[in-house]
Amino acid sequence: MVNETNNNTGGFWGRMKDGLRRSRDRLIQSVDTLLDFQALDEALFEELEALLVQTDMGMLTTERVLERLKERSREQRISNRDELFEALAVILEAELCATEPNRTLTLTGDPSVMLLVGVNGVGKTTSAAKLAHRLKTSGYAPILGAVDTFRAAAIEQLQIWGERVDVDVIAHAPGADPAAVAFDTVKAAVARKNDVVLLDTAGRLHSRKNLMAELEKISRVVGRESPGAPQEVLLVLDATTGQNALRQAQVFGEVVAPTGIILTKLDGTAKGGITFAVEKETGVPVKFVGLGEGMEDLQPFEPAEFSAALLGIERPSH
Ligand SMILES: Nc1nc2c(ncn2[C@@H]2O[C@H](COP(=O)(O)OP(=O)(O)O)[C@@H](O)[C@H]2O)c(=O)[nH]1
Ligand SMILES: [Mg+2]
């Protein structure tokens, strides 16, 4: 299944650990020095606060998390660095699970139609292809639609990916009506017995009104061809853009109703904390994360693995 927990992701999540390394190493030194004196004092928590804020976690979340860590360090008499970081990872995980977000993809449609939306360059096309690959590997029969008809290069890019992951791509000429491509892709899916339709949309944010009209038309047209479609509207956000990603989430949240977020480019960024802020501000669950440019580099979001990787530690066994 697509969202099932894979315990073999150490290497994958490991790619996230580099981004924060320098500040974490500095923190670890401070922790060790302070622990020599057997005291978890204010200065240490201030450094931890700076570290978490630096990940773009947001002030409110950071403060709440550190309050809990203080409580726990008193209760459990935390006396070494590993215990402290493990306790913090467990608190971060709990923070991401507090509202019990539904992170699974809806795959019950006939076919299930998924729209990938987001501004230019965030990784929509790449994520559509990676998701197609992932679904195919899990036994589904996906098909891709080149709904971004704005540039010829965008269509070609998806076609090249389609060949690479061995998934059919439905495309029209550049400049064609995006909704017509969406419609044809769903029709092709029905005819070819594809059970998942992945639509790679354009990312122009020329105006909210136009974007809304275009995405509404696409939704209406695919809904006519397949009842209940689109089952998913996946908002793609680039983690390296920090606060900008947050703003994009807000804008798109006003235009469409995203059912999930794909957070890309978490490899090598120190801004992974944006995950917390994005979920808090939008109420939309992060369903997948991108940690590289290859076809395998998209994984279901796993709060425990993610929280540990953000702190650069192995996943605590609890
Ligand atoms: N490092 C890294 N690069 C990514 C990731 N996802 C996408 N990219 C790169 O980001 C660039 C833009 O991606 P693209 O899919 O064309 O974005 P789009 O304009 O939203 O369709 C490409 O060079 C991708 O290879 C990721 O998870 N990690
Ligand atoms: Mg694209």
PDB file of N, CA and C in Angstrom, residues 178-270:
ATOM      1  N   PRO A 178      -6.474  23.679 -20.604  1.00  0.00           N
ATOM      2  CA  PRO A 178      -6.080  22.725 -19.559  1.00  0.00           C
ATOM      3  C   PRO A 178      -7.212  21.759 -19.186  1.00  0.00           C
ATOM      4  N   ALA A 179      -8.440  22.281 -19.121  1.00  0.00           N
ATOM      5  CA  ALA A 179      -9.564  21.427 -18.727  1.00  0.00           C
ATOM      6  C   ALA A 179      -9.815  20.326 -19.761  1.00  0.00           C
ATOM      7  N   ALA A 180      -9.531  20.637 -21.035  1.00  0.00           N
ATOM      8  CA  ALA A 180      -9.718  19.630 -22.081  1.00  0.00           C
ATOM      9  C   ALA A 180      -8.712  18.489 -21.920  1.00  0.00           C
ATOM     10  N   VAL A 181      -7.491  18.834 -21.530  1.00  0.00           N
ATOM     11  CA  VAL A 181      -6.482  17.786 -21.293  1.00  0.00           C
ATOM     12  C   VAL A 181      -6.897  16.941 -20.094  1.00  0.00           C
ATOM     13  N   ALA A 182      -7.381  17.612 -19.042  1.00  0.00           N
ATOM     14  CA  ALA A 182      -7.824  16.892 -17.849  1.00  0.00           C
ATOM     15  C   ALA A 182      -8.938  15.913 -18.216  1.00  0.00           C
ATOM     16  N   PHE A 183      -9.900  16.420 -18.986  1.00  0.00           N
ATOM     17  CA  PHE A 183     -11.035  15.602 -19.420  1.00  0.00           C
ATOM     18  C   PHE A 183     -10.555  14.381 -20.211  1.00  0.00           C
ATOM     19  N   ASP A 184      -9.670  14.622 -21.172  1.00  0.00           N
ATOM     20  CA  ASP A 184      -9.160  13.525 -22.005  1.00  0.00           C
ATOM     21  C   ASP A 184      -8.368  12.509 -21.194  1.00  0.00           C
ATOM     22  N   THR A 185      -7.661  12.982 -20.189  1.00  0.00           N
ATOM     23  CA  THR A 185      -6.863  12.053 -19.372  1.00  0.00           C
ATOM     24  C   THR A 185      -7.792  11.112 -18.594  1.00  0.00           C
ATOM     25  N   VAL A 186      -8.864  11.674 -18.036  1.00  0.00           N
ATOM     26  CA  VAL A 186      -9.813  10.829 -17.295  1.00  0.00           C
ATOM     27  C   VAL A 186     -10.498   9.856 -18.258  1.00  0.00           C
ATOM     28  N   LYS A 187     -10.871  10.350 -19.441  1.00  0.00           N
ATOM     29  CA  LYS A 187     -11.494   9.462 -20.443  1.00  0.00           C
ATOM     30  C   LYS A 187     -10.553   8.316 -20.818  1.00  0.00           C
ATOM     31  N   ALA A 188      -9.287   8.682 -21.034  1.00  0.00           N
ATOM     32  CA  ALA A 188      -8.287   7.668 -21.391  1.00  0.00           C
ATOM     33  C   ALA A 188      -8.143   6.652 -20.256  1.00  0.00           C
ATOM     34  N   ALA A 189      -8.185   7.148 -19.013  1.00  0.00           N
ATOM     35  CA  ALA A 189      -8.054   6.260 -17.853  1.00  0.00           C
ATOM     36  C   ALA A 189      -9.186   5.240 -17.833  1.00  0.00           C
ATOM     37  N   VAL A 190     -10.400   5.721 -18.117  1.00  0.00           N
ATOM     38  CA  VAL A 190     -11.560   4.818 -18.107  1.00  0.00           C
ATOM     39  C   VAL A 190     -11.382   3.771 -19.213  1.00  0.00           C
ATOM     40  N   ALA A 191     -10.981   4.236 -20.400  1.00  0.00           N
ATOM     41  CA  ALA A 191     -10.824   3.319 -21.533  1.00  0.00           C
ATOM     42  C   ALA A 191      -9.698   2.322 -21.311  1.00  0.00           C
ATOM     43  N   ARG A 192      -8.595   2.794 -20.695  1.00  0.00           N
ATOM     44  CA  ARG A 192      -7.418   1.929 -20.536  1.00  0.00           C
ATOM     45  C   ARG A 192      -7.382   1.217 -19.198  1.00  0.00           C
ATOM     46  N   LYS A 193      -8.424   1.434 -18.401  1.00  0.00           N
ATOM     47  CA  LYS A 193      -8.529   0.816 -17.070  1.00  0.00           C
ATOM     48  C   LYS A 193      -7.416   1.254 -16.111  1.00  0.00           C
ATOM     49  N   ASN A 194      -7.092   2.525 -16.170  1.00  0.00           N
ATOM     50  CA  ASN A 194      -6.182   3.103 -15.158  1.00  0.00           C
ATOM     51  C   ASN A 194      -7.011   3.461 -13.934  1.00  0.00           C
ATOM     52  N   ASP A 195      -6.480   3.178 -12.754  1.00  0.00           N
ATOM     53  CA  ASP A 195      -7.265   3.468 -11.546  1.00  0.00           C
ATOM     54  C   ASP A 195      -6.873   4.777 -10.852  1.00  0.00           C
ATOM     55  N   VAL A 196      -5.760   5.397 -11.257  1.00  0.00           N
ATOM     56  CA  VAL A 196      -5.390   6.688 -10.681  1.00  0.00           C
ATOM     57  C   VAL A 196      -4.994   7.652 -11.799  1.00  0.00           C
ATOM     58  N   VAL A 197      -5.535   8.857 -11.735  1.00  0.00           N
ATOM     59  CA  VAL A 197      -5.222   9.902 -12.717  1.00  0.00           C
ATOM     60  C   VAL A 197      -4.468  11.023 -12.000  1.00  0.00           C
ATOM     61  N   LEU A 198      -3.271  11.314 -12.455  1.00  0.00           N
ATOM     62  CA  LEU A 198      -2.470  12.382 -11.840  1.00  0.00           C
ATOM     63  C   LEU A 198      -2.378  13.546 -12.816  1.00  0.00           C
ATOM     64  N   LEU A 199      -2.921  14.684 -12.425  1.00  0.00           N
ATOM     65  CA  LEU A 199      -2.970  15.843 -13.318  1.00  0.00           C
ATOM     66  C   LEU A 199      -1.967  16.903 -12.868  1.00  0.00           C
ATOM     67  N   ASP A 200      -1.004  17.151 -13.739  1.00  0.00           N
ATOM     68  CA  ASP A 200       0.057  18.128 -13.466  1.00  0.00           C
ATOM     69  C   ASP A 200      -0.398  19.488 -13.982  1.00  0.00           C
ATOM     70  N   THR A 201      -0.824  20.373 -13.071  1.00  0.00           N
ATOM     71  CA  THR A 201      -1.399  21.648 -13.513  1.00  0.00           C
ATOM     72  C   THR A 201      -0.329  22.731 -13.629  1.00  0.00           C
ATOM     73  N   ALA A 202      -0.707  23.855 -14.234  1.00  0.00           N
ATOM     74  CA  ALA A 202       0.213  24.988 -14.370  1.00  0.00           C
ATOM     75  C   ALA A 202       0.283  25.760 -13.062  1.00  0.00           C
ATOM     76  N   GLY A 203       1.396  26.449 -12.853  1.00  0.00           N
ATOM     77  CA  GLY A 203       1.589  27.114 -11.576  1.00  0.00           C
ATOM     78  C   GLY A 203       1.517  28.622 -11.637  1.00  0.00           C
ATOM     79  N   ARG A 204       0.975  29.139 -12.726  1.00  0.00           N
ATOM     80  CA  ARG A 204       0.907  30.595 -12.829  1.00  0.00           C
ATOM     81  C   ARG A 204      -0.058  31.143 -11.797  1.00  0.00           C
ATOM     82  N   LEU A 205       0.423  32.118 -11.054  1.00  0.00           N
ATOM     83  CA  LEU A 205      -0.464  32.767 -10.084  1.00  0.00           C
ATOM     84  C   LEU A 205      -0.813  34.149 -10.617  1.00  0.00           C
ATOM     85  N   HIS A 206      -1.226  34.207 -11.920  1.00  0.00           N
ATOM     86  CA  HIS A 206      -1.480  35.513 -12.545  1.00  0.00           C
ATOM     87  C   HIS A 206      -2.514  36.300 -11.762  1.00  0.00           C
ATOM     88  N   SER A 207      -3.590  35.648 -11.414  1.00  0.00           N
ATOM     89  CA  SER A 207      -4.543  36.290 -10.517  1.00  0.00           C
ATOM     90  C   SER A 207      -5.343  35.193  -9.842  1.00  0.00           C
ATOM     91  N   ARG A 208      -5.730  35.465  -8.632  1.00  0.00           N
ATOM     92  CA  ARG A 208      -6.503  34.489  -7.887  1.00  0.00           C
ATOM     93  C   ARG A 208      -7.765  34.084  -8.618  1.00  0.00           C
ATOM     94  N   LYS A 209      -8.387  35.079  -9.247  1.00  0.00           N
ATOM     95  CA  LYS A 209      -9.660  34.835  -9.913  1.00  0.00           C
ATOM     96  C   LYS A 209      -9.487  33.855 -11.074  1.00  0.00           C
ATOM     97  N   ASN A 210      -8.447  34.111 -11.900  1.00  0.00           N
ATOM     98  CA  ASN A 210      -8.180  33.224 -13.034  1.00  0.00           C
ATOM     99  C   ASN A 210      -7.816  31.821 -12.585  1.00  0.00           C
ATOM    100  N   LEU A 211      -6.969  31.771 -11.583  1.00  0.00           N
ATOM    101  CA  LEU A 211      -6.532  30.470 -11.079  1.00  0.00           C
ATOM    102  C   LEU A 211      -7.732  29.690 -10.560  1.00  0.00           C
ATOM    103  N   MET A 212      -8.562  30.392  -9.790  1.00  0.00           N
ATOM    104  CA  MET A 212      -9.738  29.747  -9.226  1.00  0.00           C
ATOM    105  C   MET A 212     -10.645  29.249 -10.338  1.00  0.00           C
ATOM    106  N   ALA A 213     -10.853  30.095 -11.350  1.00  0.00           N
ATOM    107  CA  ALA A 213     -11.733  29.720 -12.456  1.00  0.00           C
ATOM    108  C   ALA A 213     -11.174  28.504 -13.192  1.00  0.00           C
ATOM    109  N   GLU A 214      -9.850  28.505 -13.410  1.00  0.00           N
ATOM    110  CA  GLU A 214      -9.234  27.403 -14.144  1.00  0.00           C
ATOM    111  C   GLU A 214      -9.333  26.084 -13.362  1.00  0.00           C
ATOM    112  N   LEU A 215      -8.996  26.146 -12.072  1.00  0.00           N
ATOM    113  CA  LEU A 215      -9.028  24.923 -11.265  1.00  0.00           C
ATOM    114  C   LEU A 215     -10.460  24.438 -11.045  1.00  0.00           C
ATOM    115  N   GLU A 216     -11.384  25.384 -10.955  1.00  0.00           N
ATOM    116  CA  GLU A 216     -12.800  25.002 -10.823  1.00  0.00           C
ATOM    117  C   GLU A 216     -13.289  24.291 -12.071  1.00  0.00           C
ATOM    118  N   LYS A 217     -12.870  24.836 -13.222  1.00  0.00           N
ATOM    119  CA  LYS A 217     -13.289  24.227 -14.495  1.00  0.00           C
ATOM    120  C   LYS A 217     -12.721  22.805 -14.612  1.00  0.00           C
ATOM    121  N   ILE A 218     -11.460  22.656 -14.247  1.00  0.00           N
ATOM    122  CA  ILE A 218     -10.830  21.332 -14.300  1.00  0.00           C
ATOM    123  C   ILE A 218     -11.584  20.361 -13.387  1.00  0.00           C
ATOM    124  N   SER A 219     -11.874  20.826 -12.162  1.00  0.00           N
ATOM    125  CA  SER A 219     -12.578  19.968 -11.200  1.00  0.00           C
ATOM    126  C   SER A 219     -13.956  19.565 -11.726  1.00  0.00           C
ATOM    127  N   ARG A 220     -14.649  20.539 -12.310  1.00  0.00           N
ATOM    128  CA  ARG A 220     -16.008  20.282 -12.810  1.00  0.00           C
ATOM    129  C   ARG A 220     -15.966  19.254 -13.932  1.00  0.00           C
ATOM    130  N   VAL A 221     -15.016  19.439 -14.827  1.00  0.00           N
ATOM    131  CA  VAL A 221     -14.920  18.590 -16.007  1.00  0.00           C
ATOM    132  C   VAL A 221     -14.547  17.146 -15.622  1.00  0.00           C
ATOM    133  N   VAL A 222     -13.614  16.990 -14.689  1.00  0.00           N
ATOM    134  CA  VAL A 222     -13.239  15.615 -14.305  1.00  0.00           C
ATOM    135  C   VAL A 222     -14.342  14.982 -13.466  1.00  0.00           C
ATOM    136  N   GLY A 223     -15.086  15.821 -12.711  1.00  0.00           N
ATOM    137  CA  GLY A 223     -16.203  15.317 -11.911  1.00  0.00           C
ATOM    138  C   GLY A 223     -17.328  14.787 -12.787  1.00  0.00           C
ATOM    139  N   ARG A 224     -17.452  15.358 -13.961  1.00  0.00           N
ATOM    140  CA  ARG A 224     -18.486  14.912 -14.899  1.00  0.00           C
ATOM    141  C   ARG A 224     -18.135  13.525 -15.441  1.00  0.00           C
ATOM    142  N   GLU A 225     -16.858  13.304 -15.638  1.00  0.00           N
ATOM    143  CA  GLU A 225     -16.401  12.042 -16.244  1.00  0.00           C
ATOM    144  C   GLU A 225     -16.270  10.934 -15.200  1.00  0.00           C
ATOM    145  N   SER A 226     -15.987  11.320 -13.944  1.00  0.00           N
ATOM    146  CA  SER A 226     -15.806  10.329 -12.877  1.00  0.00           C
ATOM    147  C   SER A 226     -16.412  10.897 -11.584  1.00  0.00           C
ATOM    148  N   PRO A 227     -17.531  10.332 -11.123  1.00  0.00           N
ATOM    149  CA  PRO A 227     -18.225  10.879  -9.957  1.00  0.00           C
ATOM    150  C   PRO A 227     -17.302  10.967  -8.737  1.00  0.00           C
ATOM    151  N   GLY A 228     -17.348  12.110  -8.055  1.00  0.00           N
ATOM    152  CA  GLY A 228     -16.529  12.279  -6.844  1.00  0.00           C
ATOM    153  C   GLY A 228     -15.137  12.831  -7.123  1.00  0.00           C
ATOM    154  N   ALA A 229     -14.772  12.905  -8.420  1.00  0.00           N
ATOM    155  CA  ALA A 229     -13.434  13.403  -8.763  1.00  0.00           C
ATOM    156  C   ALA A 229     -13.433  14.934  -8.767  1.00  0.00           C
ATOM    157  N   PRO A 230     -12.345  15.611  -8.430  1.00  0.00           N
ATOM    158  CA  PRO A 230     -11.073  15.007  -7.993  1.00  0.00           C
ATOM    159  C   PRO A 230     -11.115  14.570  -6.520  1.00  0.00           C
ATOM    160  N   GLN A 231     -10.571  13.390  -6.274  1.00  0.00           N
ATOM    161  CA  GLN A 231     -10.525  12.870  -4.905  1.00  0.00           C
ATOM    162  C   GLN A 231      -9.467  13.585  -4.081  1.00  0.00           C
ATOM    163  N   GLU A 232      -8.414  14.034  -4.742  1.00  0.00           N
ATOM    164  CA  GLU A 232      -7.332  14.724  -4.019  1.00  0.00           C
ATOM    165  C   GLU A 232      -6.918  15.988  -4.768  1.00  0.00           C
ATOM    166  N   VAL A 233      -6.726  17.046  -4.010  1.00  0.00           N
ATOM    167  CA  VAL A 233      -6.071  18.249  -4.537  1.00  0.00           C
ATOM    168  C   VAL A 233      -4.805  18.416  -3.712  1.00  0.00           C
ATOM    169  N   LEU A 234      -3.684  18.077  -4.322  1.00  0.00           N
ATOM    170  CA  LEU A 234      -2.417  18.060  -3.584  1.00  0.00           C
ATOM    171  C   LEU A 234      -1.650  19.359  -3.841  1.00  0.00           C
ATOM    172  N   LEU A 235      -1.486  20.119  -2.782  1.00  0.00           N
ATOM    173  CA  LEU A 235      -0.759  21.385  -2.878  1.00  0.00           C
ATOM    174  C   LEU A 235       0.733  21.097  -2.696  1.00  0.00           C
ATOM    175  N   VAL A 236       1.510  21.465  -3.712  1.00  0.00           N
ATOM    176  CA  VAL A 236       2.948  21.208  -3.663  1.00  0.00           C
ATOM    177  C   VAL A 236       3.655  22.472  -3.166  1.00  0.00           C
ATOM    178  N   LEU A 237       4.469  22.316  -2.114  1.00  0.00           N
ATOM    179  CA  LEU A 237       5.203  23.436  -1.529  1.00  0.00           C
ATOM    180  C   LEU A 237       6.677  23.091  -1.423  1.00  0.00           C
ATOM    181  N   ASP A 238       7.512  24.091  -1.659  1.00  0.00           N
ATOM    182  CA  ASP A 238       8.969  23.924  -1.611  1.00  0.00           C
ATOM    183  C   ASP A 238       9.456  24.330  -0.219  1.00  0.00           C
ATOM    184  N   ALA A 239       9.975  23.354   0.534  1.00  0.00           N
ATOM    185  CA  ALA A 239      10.366  23.610   1.930  1.00  0.00           C
ATOM    186  C   ALA A 239      11.485  24.634   2.048  1.00  0.00           C
ATOM    187  N   THR A 240      12.291  24.772   0.985  1.00  0.00           N
ATOM    188  CA  THR A 240      13.437  25.690   1.087  1.00  0.00           C
ATOM    189  C   THR A 240      12.998  27.156   1.064  1.00  0.00           C
ATOM    190  N   THR A 241      11.735  27.410   0.715  1.00  0.00           N
ATOM    191  CA  THR A 241      11.289  28.797   0.616  1.00  0.00           C
ATOM    192  C   THR A 241      10.705  29.326   1.927  1.00  0.00           C
ATOM    193  N   GLY A 242      10.692  28.503   2.955  1.00  0.00           N
ATOM    194  CA  GLY A 242      10.317  28.957   4.290  1.00  0.00           C
ATOM    195  C   GLY A 242       8.981  29.666   4.345  1.00  0.00           C
ATOM    196  N   GLN A 243       9.020  30.913   4.792  1.00  0.00           N
ATOM    197  CA  GLN A 243       7.790  31.688   4.994  1.00  0.00           C
ATOM    198  C   GLN A 243       6.998  31.864   3.698  1.00  0.00           C
ATOM    199  N   ASN A 244       7.703  31.867   2.571  1.00  0.00           N
ATOM    200  CA  ASN A 244       7.040  31.975   1.281  1.00  0.00           C
ATOM    201  C   ASN A 244       6.098  30.803   1.032  1.00  0.00           C
ATOM    202  N   ALA A 245       6.533  29.628   1.433  1.00  0.00           N
ATOM    203  CA  ALA A 245       5.706  28.431   1.280  1.00  0.00           C
ATOM    204  C   ALA A 245       4.417  28.603   2.078  1.00  0.00           C
ATOM    205  N   LEU A 246       4.566  29.212   3.236  1.00  0.00           N
ATOM    206  CA  LEU A 246       3.419  29.452   4.108  1.00  0.00           C
ATOM    207  C   LEU A 246       2.415  30.389   3.431  1.00  0.00           C
ATOM    208  N   ARG A 247       2.959  31.436   2.806  1.00  0.00           N
ATOM    209  CA  ARG A 247       2.083  32.388   2.116  1.00  0.00           C
ATOM    210  C   ARG A 247       1.374  31.720   0.947  1.00  0.00           C
ATOM    211  N   GLN A 248       2.116  30.904   0.189  1.00  0.00           N
ATOM    212  CA  GLN A 248       1.503  30.190  -0.935  1.00  0.00           C
ATOM    213  C   GLN A 248       0.383  29.273  -0.450  1.00  0.00           C
ATOM    214  N   ALA A 249       0.624  28.625   0.682  1.00  0.00           N
ATOM    215  CA  ALA A 249      -0.392  27.729   1.242  1.00  0.00           C
ATOM    216  C   ALA A 249      -1.657  28.512   1.557  1.00  0.00           C
ATOM    217  N   GLN A 250      -1.470  29.724   2.079  1.00  0.00           N
ATOM    218  CA  GLN A 250      -2.631  30.548   2.416  1.00  0.00           C
ATOM    219  C   GLN A 250      -3.387  30.971   1.162  1.00  0.00           C
ATOM    220  N   VAL A 251      -2.640  31.418   0.140  1.00  0.00           N
ATOM    221  CA  VAL A 251      -3.279  31.856  -1.109  1.00  0.00           C
ATOM    222  C   VAL A 251      -4.044  30.701  -1.755  1.00  0.00           C
ATOM    223  N   PHE A 252      -3.391  29.558  -1.905  1.00  0.00           N
ATOM    224  CA  PHE A 252      -4.055  28.420  -2.539  1.00  0.00           C
ATOM    225  C   PHE A 252      -5.221  27.923  -1.688  1.00  0.00           C
ATOM    226  N   GLY A 253      -5.080  28.051  -0.375  1.00  0.00           N
ATOM    227  CA  GLY A 253      -6.157  27.649   0.522  1.00  0.00           C
ATOM    228  C   GLY A 253      -7.426  28.460   0.291  1.00  0.00           C
ATOM    229  N   GLU A 254      -7.250  29.684  -0.177  1.00  0.00           N
ATOM    230  CA  GLU A 254      -8.415  30.531  -0.452  1.00  0.00           C
ATOM    231  C   GLU A 254      -9.033  30.202  -1.804  1.00  0.00           C
ATOM    232  N   VAL A 255      -8.237  29.620  -2.691  1.00  0.00           N
ATOM    233  CA  VAL A 255      -8.680  29.379  -4.062  1.00  0.00           C
ATOM    234  C   VAL A 255      -9.241  27.962  -4.243  1.00  0.00           C
ATOM    235  N   VAL A 256      -8.524  26.980  -3.736  1.00  0.00           N
ATOM    236  CA  VAL A 256      -8.983  25.592  -3.812  1.00  0.00           C
ATOM    237  C   VAL A 256      -9.032  25.042  -2.389  1.00  0.00           C
ATOM    238  N   ALA A 257      -9.551  23.858  -2.221  1.00  0.00           N
ATOM    239  CA  ALA A 257      -9.530  23.229  -0.909  1.00  0.00           C
ATOM    240  C   ALA A 257      -8.571  22.049  -0.974  1.00  0.00           C
ATOM    241  N   PRO A 258      -7.279  22.291  -0.678  1.00  0.00           N
ATOM    242  CA  PRO A 258      -6.327  21.179  -0.776  1.00  0.00           C
ATOM    243  C   PRO A 258      -6.684  20.073   0.218  1.00  0.00           C
ATOM    244  N   THR A 259      -6.492  18.831  -0.209  1.00  0.00           N
ATOM    245  CA  THR A 259      -6.745  17.688   0.674  1.00  0.00           C
ATOM    246  C   THR A 259      -5.440  17.167   1.258  1.00  0.00           C
ATOM    247  N   GLY A 260      -4.322  17.660   0.718  1.00  0.00           N
ATOM    248  CA  GLY A 260      -3.032  17.200   1.215  1.00  0.00           C
ATOM    249  C   GLY A 260      -1.926  18.088   0.685  1.00  0.00           C
ATOM    250  N   ILE A 261      -0.797  18.030   1.355  1.00  0.00           N
ATOM    251  CA  ILE A 261       0.356  18.813   0.937  1.00  0.00           C
ATOM    252  C   ILE A 261       1.497  17.857   0.584  1.00  0.00           C
ATOM    253  N   ILE A 262       2.199  18.187  -0.494  1.00  0.00           N
ATOM    254  CA  ILE A 262       3.462  17.510  -0.802  1.00  0.00           C
ATOM    255  C   ILE A 262       4.555  18.540  -0.536  1.00  0.00           C
ATOM    256  N   LEU A 263       5.403  18.244   0.430  1.00  0.00           N
ATOM    257  CA  LEU A 263       6.467  19.184   0.794  1.00  0.00           C
ATOM    258  C   LEU A 263       7.765  18.698   0.150  1.00  0.00           C
ATOM    259  N   THR A 264       8.271  19.487  -0.814  1.00  0.00           N
ATOM    260  CA  THR A 264       9.437  19.042  -1.583  1.00  0.00           C
ATOM    261  C   THR A 264      10.737  19.669  -1.066  1.00  0.00           C
ATOM    262  N   LYS A 265      11.834  19.136  -1.537  1.00  0.00           N
ATOM    263  CA  LYS A 265      13.190  19.683  -1.322  1.00  0.00           C
ATOM    264  C   LYS A 265      13.583  19.755   0.147  1.00  0.00           C
ATOM    265  N   LEU A 266      13.142  18.772   0.895  1.00  0.00           N
ATOM    266  CA  LEU A 266      13.558  18.706   2.300  1.00  0.00           C
ATOM    267  C   LEU A 266      14.999  18.228   2.428  1.00  0.00           C
ATOM    268  N   ASP A 267      15.569  17.729   1.313  1.00  0.00           N
ATOM    269  CA  ASP A 267      16.968  17.290   1.350  1.00  0.00           C
ATOM    270  C   ASP A 267      17.855  18.524   1.468  1.00  0.00           C
ATOM    271  N   GLY A 268      18.669  18.483   2.496  1.00  0.00           N
ATOM    272  CA  GLY A 268      19.682  19.530   2.625  1.00  0.00           C
ATOM    273  C   GLY A 268      19.176  20.903   3.010  1.00  0.00           C
ATOM    274  N   THR A 269      17.930  21.025   3.487  1.00  0.00           N
ATOM    275  CA  THR A 269      17.483  22.330   3.957  1.00  0.00           C
ATOM    276  C   THR A 269      17.402  22.309   5.480  1.00  0.00           C
ATOM    277  N   ALA A 270      17.633  23.468   6.077  1.00  0.00           N
ATOM    278  CA  ALA A 270      17.499  23.578   7.530  1.00  0.00           C
ATOM    279  C   ALA A 270      16.106  24.085   7.883  1.00  0.00           C
TER     280      ALA A 270
END
